[in-house]
Short mmCIF file of C-alpha atoms and ligand atoms in Angstrom, two decimals:
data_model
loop_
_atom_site.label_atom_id
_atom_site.label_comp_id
_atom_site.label_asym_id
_atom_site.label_seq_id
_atom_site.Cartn_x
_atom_site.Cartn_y
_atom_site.Cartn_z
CA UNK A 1 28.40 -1.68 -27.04
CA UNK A 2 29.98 0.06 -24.23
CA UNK A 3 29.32 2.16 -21.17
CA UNK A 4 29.42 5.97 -21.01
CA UNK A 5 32.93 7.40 -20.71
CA UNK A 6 31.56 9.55 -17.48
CA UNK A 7 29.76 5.92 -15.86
CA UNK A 8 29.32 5.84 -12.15
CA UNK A 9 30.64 3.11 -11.04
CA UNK A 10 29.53 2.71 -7.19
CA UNK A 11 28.79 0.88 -4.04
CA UNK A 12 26.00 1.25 -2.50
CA UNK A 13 25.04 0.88 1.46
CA UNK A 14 22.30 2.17 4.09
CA UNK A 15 22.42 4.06 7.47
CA UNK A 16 21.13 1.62 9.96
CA UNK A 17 22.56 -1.59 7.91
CA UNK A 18 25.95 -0.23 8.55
CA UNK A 19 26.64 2.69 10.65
CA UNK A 20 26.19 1.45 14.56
CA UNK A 21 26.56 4.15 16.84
CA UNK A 22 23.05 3.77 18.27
CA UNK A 23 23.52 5.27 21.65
CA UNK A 24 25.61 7.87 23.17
CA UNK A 25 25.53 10.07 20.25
CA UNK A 26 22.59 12.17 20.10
CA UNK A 27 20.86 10.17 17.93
CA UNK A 28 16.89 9.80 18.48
CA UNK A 29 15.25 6.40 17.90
CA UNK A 30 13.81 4.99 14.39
CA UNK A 31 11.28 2.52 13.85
CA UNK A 32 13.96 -0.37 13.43
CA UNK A 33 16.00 0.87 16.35
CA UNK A 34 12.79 -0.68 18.17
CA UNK A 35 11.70 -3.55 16.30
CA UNK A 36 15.10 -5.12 16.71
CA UNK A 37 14.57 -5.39 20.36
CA UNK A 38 11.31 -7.54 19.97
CA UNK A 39 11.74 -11.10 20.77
CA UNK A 40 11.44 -13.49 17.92
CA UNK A 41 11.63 -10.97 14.91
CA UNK A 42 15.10 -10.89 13.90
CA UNK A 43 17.41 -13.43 12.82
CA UNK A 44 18.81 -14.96 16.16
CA UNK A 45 18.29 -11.79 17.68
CA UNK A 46 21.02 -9.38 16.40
CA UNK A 47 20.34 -5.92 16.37
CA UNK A 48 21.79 -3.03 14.34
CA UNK A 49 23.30 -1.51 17.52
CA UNK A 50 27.08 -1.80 16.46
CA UNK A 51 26.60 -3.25 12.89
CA UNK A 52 30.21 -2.41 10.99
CA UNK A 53 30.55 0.50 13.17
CA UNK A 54 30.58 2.76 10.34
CA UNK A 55 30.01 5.64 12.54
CA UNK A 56 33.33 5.41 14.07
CA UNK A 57 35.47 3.47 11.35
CA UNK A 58 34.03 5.50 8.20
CA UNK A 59 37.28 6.77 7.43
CA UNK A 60 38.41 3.33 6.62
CA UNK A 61 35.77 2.73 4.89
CA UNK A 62 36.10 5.43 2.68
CA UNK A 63 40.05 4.30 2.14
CA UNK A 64 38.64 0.61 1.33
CA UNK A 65 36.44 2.23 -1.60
CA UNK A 66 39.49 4.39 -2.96
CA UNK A 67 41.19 1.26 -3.05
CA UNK A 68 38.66 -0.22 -4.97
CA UNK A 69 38.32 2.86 -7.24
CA UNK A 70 34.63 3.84 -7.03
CA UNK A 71 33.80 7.05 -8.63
CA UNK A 72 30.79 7.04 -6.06
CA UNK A 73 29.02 6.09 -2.86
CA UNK A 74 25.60 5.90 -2.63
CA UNK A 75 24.05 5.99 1.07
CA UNK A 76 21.63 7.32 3.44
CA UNK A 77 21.02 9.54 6.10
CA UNK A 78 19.64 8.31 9.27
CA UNK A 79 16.28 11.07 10.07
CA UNK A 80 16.77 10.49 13.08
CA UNK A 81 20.21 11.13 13.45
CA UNK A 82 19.85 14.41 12.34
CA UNK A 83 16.49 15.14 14.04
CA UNK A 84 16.03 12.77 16.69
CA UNK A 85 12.06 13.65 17.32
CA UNK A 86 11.95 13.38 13.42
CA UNK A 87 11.35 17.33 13.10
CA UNK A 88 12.17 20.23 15.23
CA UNK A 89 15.08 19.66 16.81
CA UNK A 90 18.87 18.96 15.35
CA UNK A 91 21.36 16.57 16.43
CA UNK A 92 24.84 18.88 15.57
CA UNK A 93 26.58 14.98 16.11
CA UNK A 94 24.58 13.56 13.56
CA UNK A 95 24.95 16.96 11.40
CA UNK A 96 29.04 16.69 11.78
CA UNK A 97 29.25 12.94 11.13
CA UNK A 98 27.58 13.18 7.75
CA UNK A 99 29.78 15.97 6.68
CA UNK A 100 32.99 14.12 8.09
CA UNK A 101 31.88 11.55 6.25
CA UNK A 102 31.13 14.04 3.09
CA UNK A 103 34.23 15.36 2.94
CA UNK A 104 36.34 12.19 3.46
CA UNK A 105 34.58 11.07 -0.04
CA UNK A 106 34.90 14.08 -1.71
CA UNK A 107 38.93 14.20 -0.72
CA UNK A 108 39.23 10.84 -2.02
CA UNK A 109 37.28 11.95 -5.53
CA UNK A 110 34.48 9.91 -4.53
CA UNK A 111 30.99 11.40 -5.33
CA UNK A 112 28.33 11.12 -2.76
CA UNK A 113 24.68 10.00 -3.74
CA UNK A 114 22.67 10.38 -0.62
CA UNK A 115 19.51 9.04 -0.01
CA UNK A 116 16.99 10.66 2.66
CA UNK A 117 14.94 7.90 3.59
CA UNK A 118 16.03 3.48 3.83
CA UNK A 119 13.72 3.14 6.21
CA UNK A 120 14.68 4.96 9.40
CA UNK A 121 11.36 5.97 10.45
CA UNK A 122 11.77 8.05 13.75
CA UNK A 123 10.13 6.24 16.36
CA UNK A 124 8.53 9.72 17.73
CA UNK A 125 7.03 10.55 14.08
CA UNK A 126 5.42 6.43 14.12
CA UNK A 127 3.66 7.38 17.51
CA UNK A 128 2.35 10.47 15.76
CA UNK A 129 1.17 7.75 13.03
CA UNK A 130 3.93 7.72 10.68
CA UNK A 131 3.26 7.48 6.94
CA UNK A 132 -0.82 7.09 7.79
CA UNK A 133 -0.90 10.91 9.17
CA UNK A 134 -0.91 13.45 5.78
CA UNK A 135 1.59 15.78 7.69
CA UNK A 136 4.43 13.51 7.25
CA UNK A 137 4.95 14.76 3.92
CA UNK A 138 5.56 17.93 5.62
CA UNK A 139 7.84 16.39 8.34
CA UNK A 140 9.60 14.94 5.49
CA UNK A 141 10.24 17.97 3.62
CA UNK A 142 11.96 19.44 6.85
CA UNK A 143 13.98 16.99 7.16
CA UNK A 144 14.73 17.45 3.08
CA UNK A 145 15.13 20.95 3.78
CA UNK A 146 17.77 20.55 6.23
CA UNK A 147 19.99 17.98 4.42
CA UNK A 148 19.96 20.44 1.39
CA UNK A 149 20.64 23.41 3.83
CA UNK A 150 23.70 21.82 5.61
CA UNK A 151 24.87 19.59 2.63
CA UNK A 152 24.34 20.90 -0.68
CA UNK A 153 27.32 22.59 -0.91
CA UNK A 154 28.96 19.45 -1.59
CA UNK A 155 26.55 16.81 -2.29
CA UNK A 156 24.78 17.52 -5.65
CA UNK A 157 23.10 13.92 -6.02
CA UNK A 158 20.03 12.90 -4.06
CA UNK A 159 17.42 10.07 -3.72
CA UNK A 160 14.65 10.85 -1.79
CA UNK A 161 12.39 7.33 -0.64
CA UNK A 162 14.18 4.13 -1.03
CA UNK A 163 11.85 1.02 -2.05
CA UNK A 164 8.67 2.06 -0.99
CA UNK A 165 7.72 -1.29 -2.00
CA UNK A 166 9.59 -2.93 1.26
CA UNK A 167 9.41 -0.35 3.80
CA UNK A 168 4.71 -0.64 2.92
CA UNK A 169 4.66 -4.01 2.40
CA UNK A 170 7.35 -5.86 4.41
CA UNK A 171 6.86 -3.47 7.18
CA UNK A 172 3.12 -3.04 7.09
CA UNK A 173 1.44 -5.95 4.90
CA UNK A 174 3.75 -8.51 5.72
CA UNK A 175 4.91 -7.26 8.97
CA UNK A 176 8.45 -8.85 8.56
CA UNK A 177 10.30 -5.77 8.62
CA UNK A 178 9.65 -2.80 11.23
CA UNK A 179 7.20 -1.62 12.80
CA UNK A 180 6.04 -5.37 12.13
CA UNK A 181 2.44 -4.75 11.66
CA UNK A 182 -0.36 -6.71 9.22
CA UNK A 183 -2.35 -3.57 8.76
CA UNK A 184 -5.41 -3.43 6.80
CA UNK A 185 -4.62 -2.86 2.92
CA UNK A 186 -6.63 0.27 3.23
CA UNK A 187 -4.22 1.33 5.41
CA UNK A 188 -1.56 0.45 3.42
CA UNK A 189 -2.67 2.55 0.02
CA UNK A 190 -2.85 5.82 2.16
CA UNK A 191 0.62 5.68 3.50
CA UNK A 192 2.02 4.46 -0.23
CA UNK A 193 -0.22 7.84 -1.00
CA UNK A 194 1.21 10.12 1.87
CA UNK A 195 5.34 8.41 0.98
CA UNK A 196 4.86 9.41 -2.30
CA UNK A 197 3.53 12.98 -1.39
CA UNK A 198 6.52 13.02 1.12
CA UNK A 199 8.36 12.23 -1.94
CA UNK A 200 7.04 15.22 -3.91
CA UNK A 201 7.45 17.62 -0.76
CA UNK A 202 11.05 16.69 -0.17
CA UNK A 203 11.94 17.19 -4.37
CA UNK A 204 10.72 20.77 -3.51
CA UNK A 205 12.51 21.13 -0.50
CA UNK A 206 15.48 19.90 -1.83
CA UNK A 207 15.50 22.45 -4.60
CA UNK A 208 14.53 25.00 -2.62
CA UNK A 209 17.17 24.90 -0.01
CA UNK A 210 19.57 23.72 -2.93
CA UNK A 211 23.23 25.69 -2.87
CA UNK A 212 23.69 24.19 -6.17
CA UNK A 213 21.40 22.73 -9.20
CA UNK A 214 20.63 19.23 -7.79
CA UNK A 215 20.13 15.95 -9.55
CA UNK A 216 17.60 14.26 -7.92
CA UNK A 217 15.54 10.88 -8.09
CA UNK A 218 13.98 8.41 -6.11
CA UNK A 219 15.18 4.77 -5.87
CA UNK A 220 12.08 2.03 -6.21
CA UNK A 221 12.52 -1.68 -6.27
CA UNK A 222 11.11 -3.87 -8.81
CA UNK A 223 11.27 -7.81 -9.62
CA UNK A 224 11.81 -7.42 -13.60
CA UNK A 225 9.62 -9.20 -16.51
CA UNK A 226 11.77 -10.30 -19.06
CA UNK A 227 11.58 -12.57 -22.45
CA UNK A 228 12.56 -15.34 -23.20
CA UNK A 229 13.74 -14.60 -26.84
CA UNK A 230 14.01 -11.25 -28.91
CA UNK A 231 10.74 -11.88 -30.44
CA UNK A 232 8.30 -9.16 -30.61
CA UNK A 233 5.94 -10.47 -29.42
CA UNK A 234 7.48 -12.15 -26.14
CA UNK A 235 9.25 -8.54 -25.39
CA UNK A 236 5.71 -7.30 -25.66
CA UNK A 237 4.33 -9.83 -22.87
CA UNK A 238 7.41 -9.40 -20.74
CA UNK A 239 6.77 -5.39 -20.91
CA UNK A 240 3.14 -5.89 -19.95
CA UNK A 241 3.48 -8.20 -17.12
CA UNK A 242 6.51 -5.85 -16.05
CA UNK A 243 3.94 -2.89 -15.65
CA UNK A 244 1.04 -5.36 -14.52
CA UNK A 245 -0.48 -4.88 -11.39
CA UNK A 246 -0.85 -7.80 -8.76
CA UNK A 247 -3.77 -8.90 -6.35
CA UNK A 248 -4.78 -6.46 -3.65
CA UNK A 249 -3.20 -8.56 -1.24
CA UNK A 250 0.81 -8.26 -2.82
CA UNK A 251 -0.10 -4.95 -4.36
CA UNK A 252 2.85 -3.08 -3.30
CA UNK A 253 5.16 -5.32 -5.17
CA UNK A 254 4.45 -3.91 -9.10
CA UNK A 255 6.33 -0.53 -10.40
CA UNK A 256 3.14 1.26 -12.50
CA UNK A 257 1.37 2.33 -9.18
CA UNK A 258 4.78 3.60 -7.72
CA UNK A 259 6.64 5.17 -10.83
CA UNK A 260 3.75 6.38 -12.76
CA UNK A 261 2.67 9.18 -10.90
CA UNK A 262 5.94 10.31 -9.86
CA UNK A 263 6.63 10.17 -13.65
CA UNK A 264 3.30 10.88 -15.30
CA UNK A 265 0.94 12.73 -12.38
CA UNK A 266 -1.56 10.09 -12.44
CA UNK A 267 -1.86 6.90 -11.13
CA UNK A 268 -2.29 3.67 -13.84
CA UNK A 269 -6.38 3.01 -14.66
CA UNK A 270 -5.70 -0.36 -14.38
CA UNK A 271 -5.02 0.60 -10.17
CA UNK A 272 -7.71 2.68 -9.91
CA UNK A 273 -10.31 0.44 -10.91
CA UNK A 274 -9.03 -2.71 -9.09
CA UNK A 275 -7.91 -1.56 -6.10
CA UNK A 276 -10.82 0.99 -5.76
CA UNK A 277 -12.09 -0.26 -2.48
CA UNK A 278 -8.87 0.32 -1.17
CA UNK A 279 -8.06 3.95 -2.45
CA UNK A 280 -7.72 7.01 0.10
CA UNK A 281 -9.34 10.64 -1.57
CA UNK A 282 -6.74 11.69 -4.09
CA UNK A 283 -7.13 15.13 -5.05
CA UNK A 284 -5.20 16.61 -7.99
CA UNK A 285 -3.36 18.96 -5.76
CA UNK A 286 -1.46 15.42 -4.09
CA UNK A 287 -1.04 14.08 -7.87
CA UNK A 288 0.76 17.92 -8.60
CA UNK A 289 3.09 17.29 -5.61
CA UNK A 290 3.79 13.67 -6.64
CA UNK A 291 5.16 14.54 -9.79
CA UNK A 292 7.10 17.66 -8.89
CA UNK A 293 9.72 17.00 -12.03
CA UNK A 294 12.72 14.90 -11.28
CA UNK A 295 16.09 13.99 -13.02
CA UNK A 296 16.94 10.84 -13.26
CA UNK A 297 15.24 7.84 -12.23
CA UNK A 298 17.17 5.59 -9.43
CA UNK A 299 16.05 1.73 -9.74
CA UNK A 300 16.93 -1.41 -7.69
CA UNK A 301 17.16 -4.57 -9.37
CA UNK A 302 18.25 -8.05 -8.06
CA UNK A 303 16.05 -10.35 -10.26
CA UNK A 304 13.28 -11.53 -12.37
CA UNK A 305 11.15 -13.80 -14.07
CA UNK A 306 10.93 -15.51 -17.54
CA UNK A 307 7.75 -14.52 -20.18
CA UNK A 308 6.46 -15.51 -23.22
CA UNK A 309 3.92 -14.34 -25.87
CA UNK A 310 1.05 -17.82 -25.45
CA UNK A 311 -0.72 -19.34 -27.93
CA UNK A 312 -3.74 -17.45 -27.01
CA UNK A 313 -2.23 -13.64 -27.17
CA UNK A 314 -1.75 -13.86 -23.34
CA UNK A 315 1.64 -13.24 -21.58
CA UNK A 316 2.73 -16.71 -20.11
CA UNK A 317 5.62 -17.28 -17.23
CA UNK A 318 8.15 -19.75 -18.67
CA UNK A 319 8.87 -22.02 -15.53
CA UNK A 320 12.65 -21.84 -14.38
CA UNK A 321 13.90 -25.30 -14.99
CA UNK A 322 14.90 -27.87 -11.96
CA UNK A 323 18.28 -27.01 -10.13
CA UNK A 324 17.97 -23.10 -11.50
CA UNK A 325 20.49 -21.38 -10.19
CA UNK A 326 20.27 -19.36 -6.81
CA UNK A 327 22.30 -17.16 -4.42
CA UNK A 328 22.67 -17.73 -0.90
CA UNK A 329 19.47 -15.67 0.18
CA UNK A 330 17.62 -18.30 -2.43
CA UNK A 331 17.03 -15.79 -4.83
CA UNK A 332 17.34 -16.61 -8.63
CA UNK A 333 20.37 -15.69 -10.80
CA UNK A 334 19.01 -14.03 -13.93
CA UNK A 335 21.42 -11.62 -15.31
CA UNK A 336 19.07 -10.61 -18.06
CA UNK A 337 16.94 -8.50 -15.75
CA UNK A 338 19.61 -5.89 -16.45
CA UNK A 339 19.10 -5.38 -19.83
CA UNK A 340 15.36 -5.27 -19.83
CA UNK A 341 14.46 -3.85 -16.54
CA UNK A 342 16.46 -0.59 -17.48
CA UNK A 343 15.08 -0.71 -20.74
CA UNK A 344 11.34 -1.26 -20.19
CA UNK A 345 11.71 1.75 -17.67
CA UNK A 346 13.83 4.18 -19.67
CA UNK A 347 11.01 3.22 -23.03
CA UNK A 348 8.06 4.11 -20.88
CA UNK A 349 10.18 7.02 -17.95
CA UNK A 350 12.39 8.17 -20.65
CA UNK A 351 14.77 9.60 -17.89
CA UNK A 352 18.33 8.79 -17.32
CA UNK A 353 18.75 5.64 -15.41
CA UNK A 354 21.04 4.47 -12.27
CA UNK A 355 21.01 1.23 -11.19
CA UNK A 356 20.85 2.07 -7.22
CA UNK A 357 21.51 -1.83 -6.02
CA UNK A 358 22.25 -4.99 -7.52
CA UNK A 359 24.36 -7.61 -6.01
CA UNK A 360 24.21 -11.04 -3.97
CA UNK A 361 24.39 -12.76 -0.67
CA UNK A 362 26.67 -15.57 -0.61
CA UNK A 363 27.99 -17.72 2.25
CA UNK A 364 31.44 -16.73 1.99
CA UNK A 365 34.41 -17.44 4.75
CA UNK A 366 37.79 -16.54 5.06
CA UNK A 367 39.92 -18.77 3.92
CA UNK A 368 43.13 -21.14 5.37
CA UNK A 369 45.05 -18.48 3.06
CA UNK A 370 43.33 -15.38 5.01
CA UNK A 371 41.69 -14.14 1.78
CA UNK A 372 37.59 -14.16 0.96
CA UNK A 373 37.34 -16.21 -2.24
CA UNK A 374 33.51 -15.37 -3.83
CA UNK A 375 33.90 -16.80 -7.50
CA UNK A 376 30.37 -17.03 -7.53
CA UNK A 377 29.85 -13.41 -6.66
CA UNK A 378 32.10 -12.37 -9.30
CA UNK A 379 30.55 -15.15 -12.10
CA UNK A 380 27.05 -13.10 -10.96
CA UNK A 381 28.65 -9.58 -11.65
CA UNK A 382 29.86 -10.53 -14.90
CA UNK A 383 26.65 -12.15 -16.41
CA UNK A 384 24.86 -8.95 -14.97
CA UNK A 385 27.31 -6.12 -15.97
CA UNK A 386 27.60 -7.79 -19.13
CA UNK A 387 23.81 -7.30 -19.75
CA UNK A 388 23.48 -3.97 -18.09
CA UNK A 389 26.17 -3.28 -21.15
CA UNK A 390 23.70 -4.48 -23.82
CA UNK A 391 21.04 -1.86 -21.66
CA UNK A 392 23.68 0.85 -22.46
CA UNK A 393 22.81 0.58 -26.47
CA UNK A 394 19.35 0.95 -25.74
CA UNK A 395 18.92 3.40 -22.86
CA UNK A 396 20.29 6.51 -21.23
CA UNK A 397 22.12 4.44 -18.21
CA UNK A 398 24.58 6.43 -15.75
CA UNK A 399 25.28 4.23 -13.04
CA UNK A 400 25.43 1.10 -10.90
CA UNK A 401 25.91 0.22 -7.70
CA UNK A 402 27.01 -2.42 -6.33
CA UNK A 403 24.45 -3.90 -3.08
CA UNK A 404 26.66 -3.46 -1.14
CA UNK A 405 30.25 -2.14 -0.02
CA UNK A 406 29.95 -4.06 3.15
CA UNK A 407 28.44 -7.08 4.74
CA UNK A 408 25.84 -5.66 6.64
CA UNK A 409 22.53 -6.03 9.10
CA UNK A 410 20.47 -7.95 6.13
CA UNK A 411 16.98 -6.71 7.70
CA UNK A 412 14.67 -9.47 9.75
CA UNK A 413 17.84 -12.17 8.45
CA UNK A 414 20.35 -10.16 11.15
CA UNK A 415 24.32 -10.71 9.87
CA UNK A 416 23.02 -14.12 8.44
CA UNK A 417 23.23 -12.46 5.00
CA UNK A 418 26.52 -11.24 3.17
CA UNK A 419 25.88 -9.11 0.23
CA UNK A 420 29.15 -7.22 0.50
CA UNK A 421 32.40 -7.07 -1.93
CA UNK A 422 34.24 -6.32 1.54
CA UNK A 423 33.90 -8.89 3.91
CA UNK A 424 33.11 -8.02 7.86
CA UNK A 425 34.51 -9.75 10.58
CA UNK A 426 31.73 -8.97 13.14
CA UNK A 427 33.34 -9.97 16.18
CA UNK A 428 36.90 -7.55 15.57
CA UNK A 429 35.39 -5.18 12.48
CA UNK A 430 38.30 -6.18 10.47
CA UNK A 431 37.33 -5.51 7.22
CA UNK A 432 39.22 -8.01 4.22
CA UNK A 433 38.68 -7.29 0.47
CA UNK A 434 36.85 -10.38 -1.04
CA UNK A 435 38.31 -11.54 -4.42
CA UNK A 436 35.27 -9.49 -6.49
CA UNK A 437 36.15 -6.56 -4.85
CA UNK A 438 39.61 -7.01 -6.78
CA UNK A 439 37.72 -7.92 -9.88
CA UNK A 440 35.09 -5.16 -9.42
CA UNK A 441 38.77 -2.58 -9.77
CA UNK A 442 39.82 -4.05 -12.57
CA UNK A 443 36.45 -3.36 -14.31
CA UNK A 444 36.11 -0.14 -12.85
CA UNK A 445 39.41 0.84 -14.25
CA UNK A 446 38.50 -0.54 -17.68
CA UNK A 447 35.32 0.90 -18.07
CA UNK A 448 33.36 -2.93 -18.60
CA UNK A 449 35.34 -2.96 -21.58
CA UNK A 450 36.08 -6.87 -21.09
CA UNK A 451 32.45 -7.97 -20.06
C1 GCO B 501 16.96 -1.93 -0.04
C2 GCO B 501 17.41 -3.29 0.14
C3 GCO B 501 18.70 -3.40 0.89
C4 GCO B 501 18.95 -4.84 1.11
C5 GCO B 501 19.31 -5.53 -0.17
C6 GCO B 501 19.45 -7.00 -0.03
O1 GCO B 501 15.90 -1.66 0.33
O2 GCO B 501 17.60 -1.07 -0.57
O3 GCO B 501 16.44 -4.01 0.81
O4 GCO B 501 18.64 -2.64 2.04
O5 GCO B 501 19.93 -5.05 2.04
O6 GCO B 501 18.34 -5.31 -1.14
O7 GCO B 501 18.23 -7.55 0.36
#
């Protein structure tokens, strides 16, 4: 049991979460830059205006990671940094930051996974409808086009969409993250539809205006299924309920309807019977553009639930007992979701895996002796990695990284929320190592060879 000799170990972050720099730099506005300013919607208010100043401090940054001895960075691109009216015209700023920021990682051996889209939505492209008009697959693949054009001379490793799942239901069903709307589910199935073609369109793009082969995926979020022994029969209920599909009303949280097309060109039966009512035209030509061929197949995990084989040849959830334990955002701790999320998808994807996020918010201080003690944070890692190692027998896994480098703008929960390794002093921007950060060096330099 071990992990590839060439394993990515990484750290991963996201434009707005991290980079500041709102104003005063060409940058155009995205669908977050505006939600933040609504009363009421955001933890106590903050905003991602400053955030860890990334924009200006990125060169410390990228020391911090060489320090900790990542072999990559995964993070993304704000659209609208590099085309404020989200096509048409460039921002050269935004252009020169990202390959300032490039180059700093590649001089410090550090390979850059970029992804094109966490959610920065530019605000000009929402009035134009956003993800409900079908021409955003083409504004996407402009944008696509672009990146590849100006970066892919260095950068060989892309992402396009990250966690369609959030940015359609949390930001449309929900209306907890931005734009903040409770649109009709209709609605909601046509701009899955018209992400996923903007998915397609920006693979093609990306090849197209390639200066190099590319490796390219997308990165999809998923609570995992998994059993609670080795049994046949109770992997076989945790695999179906993994691929299950839920009630119209959650449907965007499931992976089938996401991955399978991208993966297989078609979307699961199961979908297109239940959610029928729901369903915009899809023509063959969209399912063709879906599942223009990608590499390797980019997955977030943070946790899952229990499931057994019943009595009656039914999956059943096994009920987590009283006083389970939980991170700081109230999520469970269940390190096993890294052994059998990766290796339900690689069984049914068959594509080389990355782990694009995993990690945990915890309420951590600095301490009387100056340092960030996160035992906790470093207990989760090591249950985790220690599955993801058991994954590594069983399925073609390249990478992890870590959610996130930084403490960051946690969404609608502001800086409430620290999920980084580095801790983030918000009112100076001193940054201090937290005690996994150490830890996470140590492993890095062994390879996981003492999980
Ligand atoms: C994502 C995630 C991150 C979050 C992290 C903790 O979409 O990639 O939502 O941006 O910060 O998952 O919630």
């Amino acid at each position: 049991m071990s992990f590839r000799k060439d394993f990515m170990w990484g750290a991963a972050t996201s434009a707005y979460q991290i980079e500041g720099g709102v104003y005063g730099t060409g940058k155009g506005m995205h669908v977050w830059d505006v939600f933040t300013k609504e009363p009421g919607r955001i933890f106590e208010g903050h905003t991602g205006d400053v955030a860890c100043d990334h924009y200006h401090r990125f060169r410390e940054d990228v020391a911090i990671m060489k320090e900790i001895g990542l072999k990559a960075y995964r993070f993304s691109m704000d659209w609208s940094r590099i085309l404020p009216e989200g096509t048409g015209r460039v921002n050269e700023e935004g252009i020169a930051f990202y390959n300032a920021l490039i180059d700093e990682l590649l001089k410090n051996g550090i390979e850059p996974f970029v992804t094109l889209y966490h959610w920065e939505l530019p605000y000009e492209l929402y009035k134009r409808g956003g993800w409900m008009n079908p021409q955003s697959a083409e504004w996407f693949g402009e944008y696509a086009a672009l990146v590849a054009d100006r970066f892919s001379d260095r950068v060989k490793n892309f992402f396009t969409i990250n966690e369609p799942q959030c940015f359609v239901g949390l930001g449309f069903l929900t209306g907890e993250h931005a734009p903040g709307l409770k649109s009709p589910i209709r609605d909601t199935f046509e701009m899955a539809h018209n992400a996923l073609r903007a998915h397609g369109r920006a693979v093609q793009q990306l090849r197209a205006h390639a200066h190099q082969p590319l490796t390219i995926g997308f990165a999809p979020t998923s609570g995992v299924c998994y059993p609670e022994t080795e049994k046949p029969e109770d992997i076989e209920a945790a695999r179906q309920m993994y691929f299950s599909l839920p009630d119209p009303e959650h449907w965007t949280w499931n992976v089938a309807w996401w991955s399978d097309p991208v993966l297989f060109g078609h979307y699961p039966e199961e979908g297109l019977v239940r959610y029928e009512k729901y369903l915009p035209k899809i023509t063959d030509e969209d399912l063709r553009l879906i599942s223009e061929p990608i590499d390797i197949y980019g997955q977030n995990i943070y946790n899952g639930r229990c499931f057994r084989m019943g009595a009656d040849g039914k999956p059943e959830e096994v009920t987590r007992y009283e006083g389970f334990g939980k991170t700081a955002i109230d999520w469970p701790v269940t390190p096993e979701c890294l052994r059998w999320g990766p290796k339900f998808l690689y069984d049914r994807y068959r594509k080389p895996i990355y782990i694009t996020e995993n990690g945990m918010s915890a309420h951590d201080v600095v301490s009387l002796d100056g340092k960030v003690h996160d035992p906790n944070r470093i207990d989760f890692l090591a249950r985790y990695l220690g599955e993801l190692k058991k994954a590594s027998d069983e399925a073609d896994i390249r990478g992890y990284f870590h959610w996130s480098l930084l403490d960051n703008f946690e969404w609608n929960k502001g800086y409430s929320e620290r999920f980084g390794m580095v801790y983030v002093d918000y009112r100076t921007q001193q940054r201090i190592l937290k005690d996994s950060a150490h830890w996470y060096r140590d492993l890095i330099q062994k390879n996981g060879a003492e999980l």
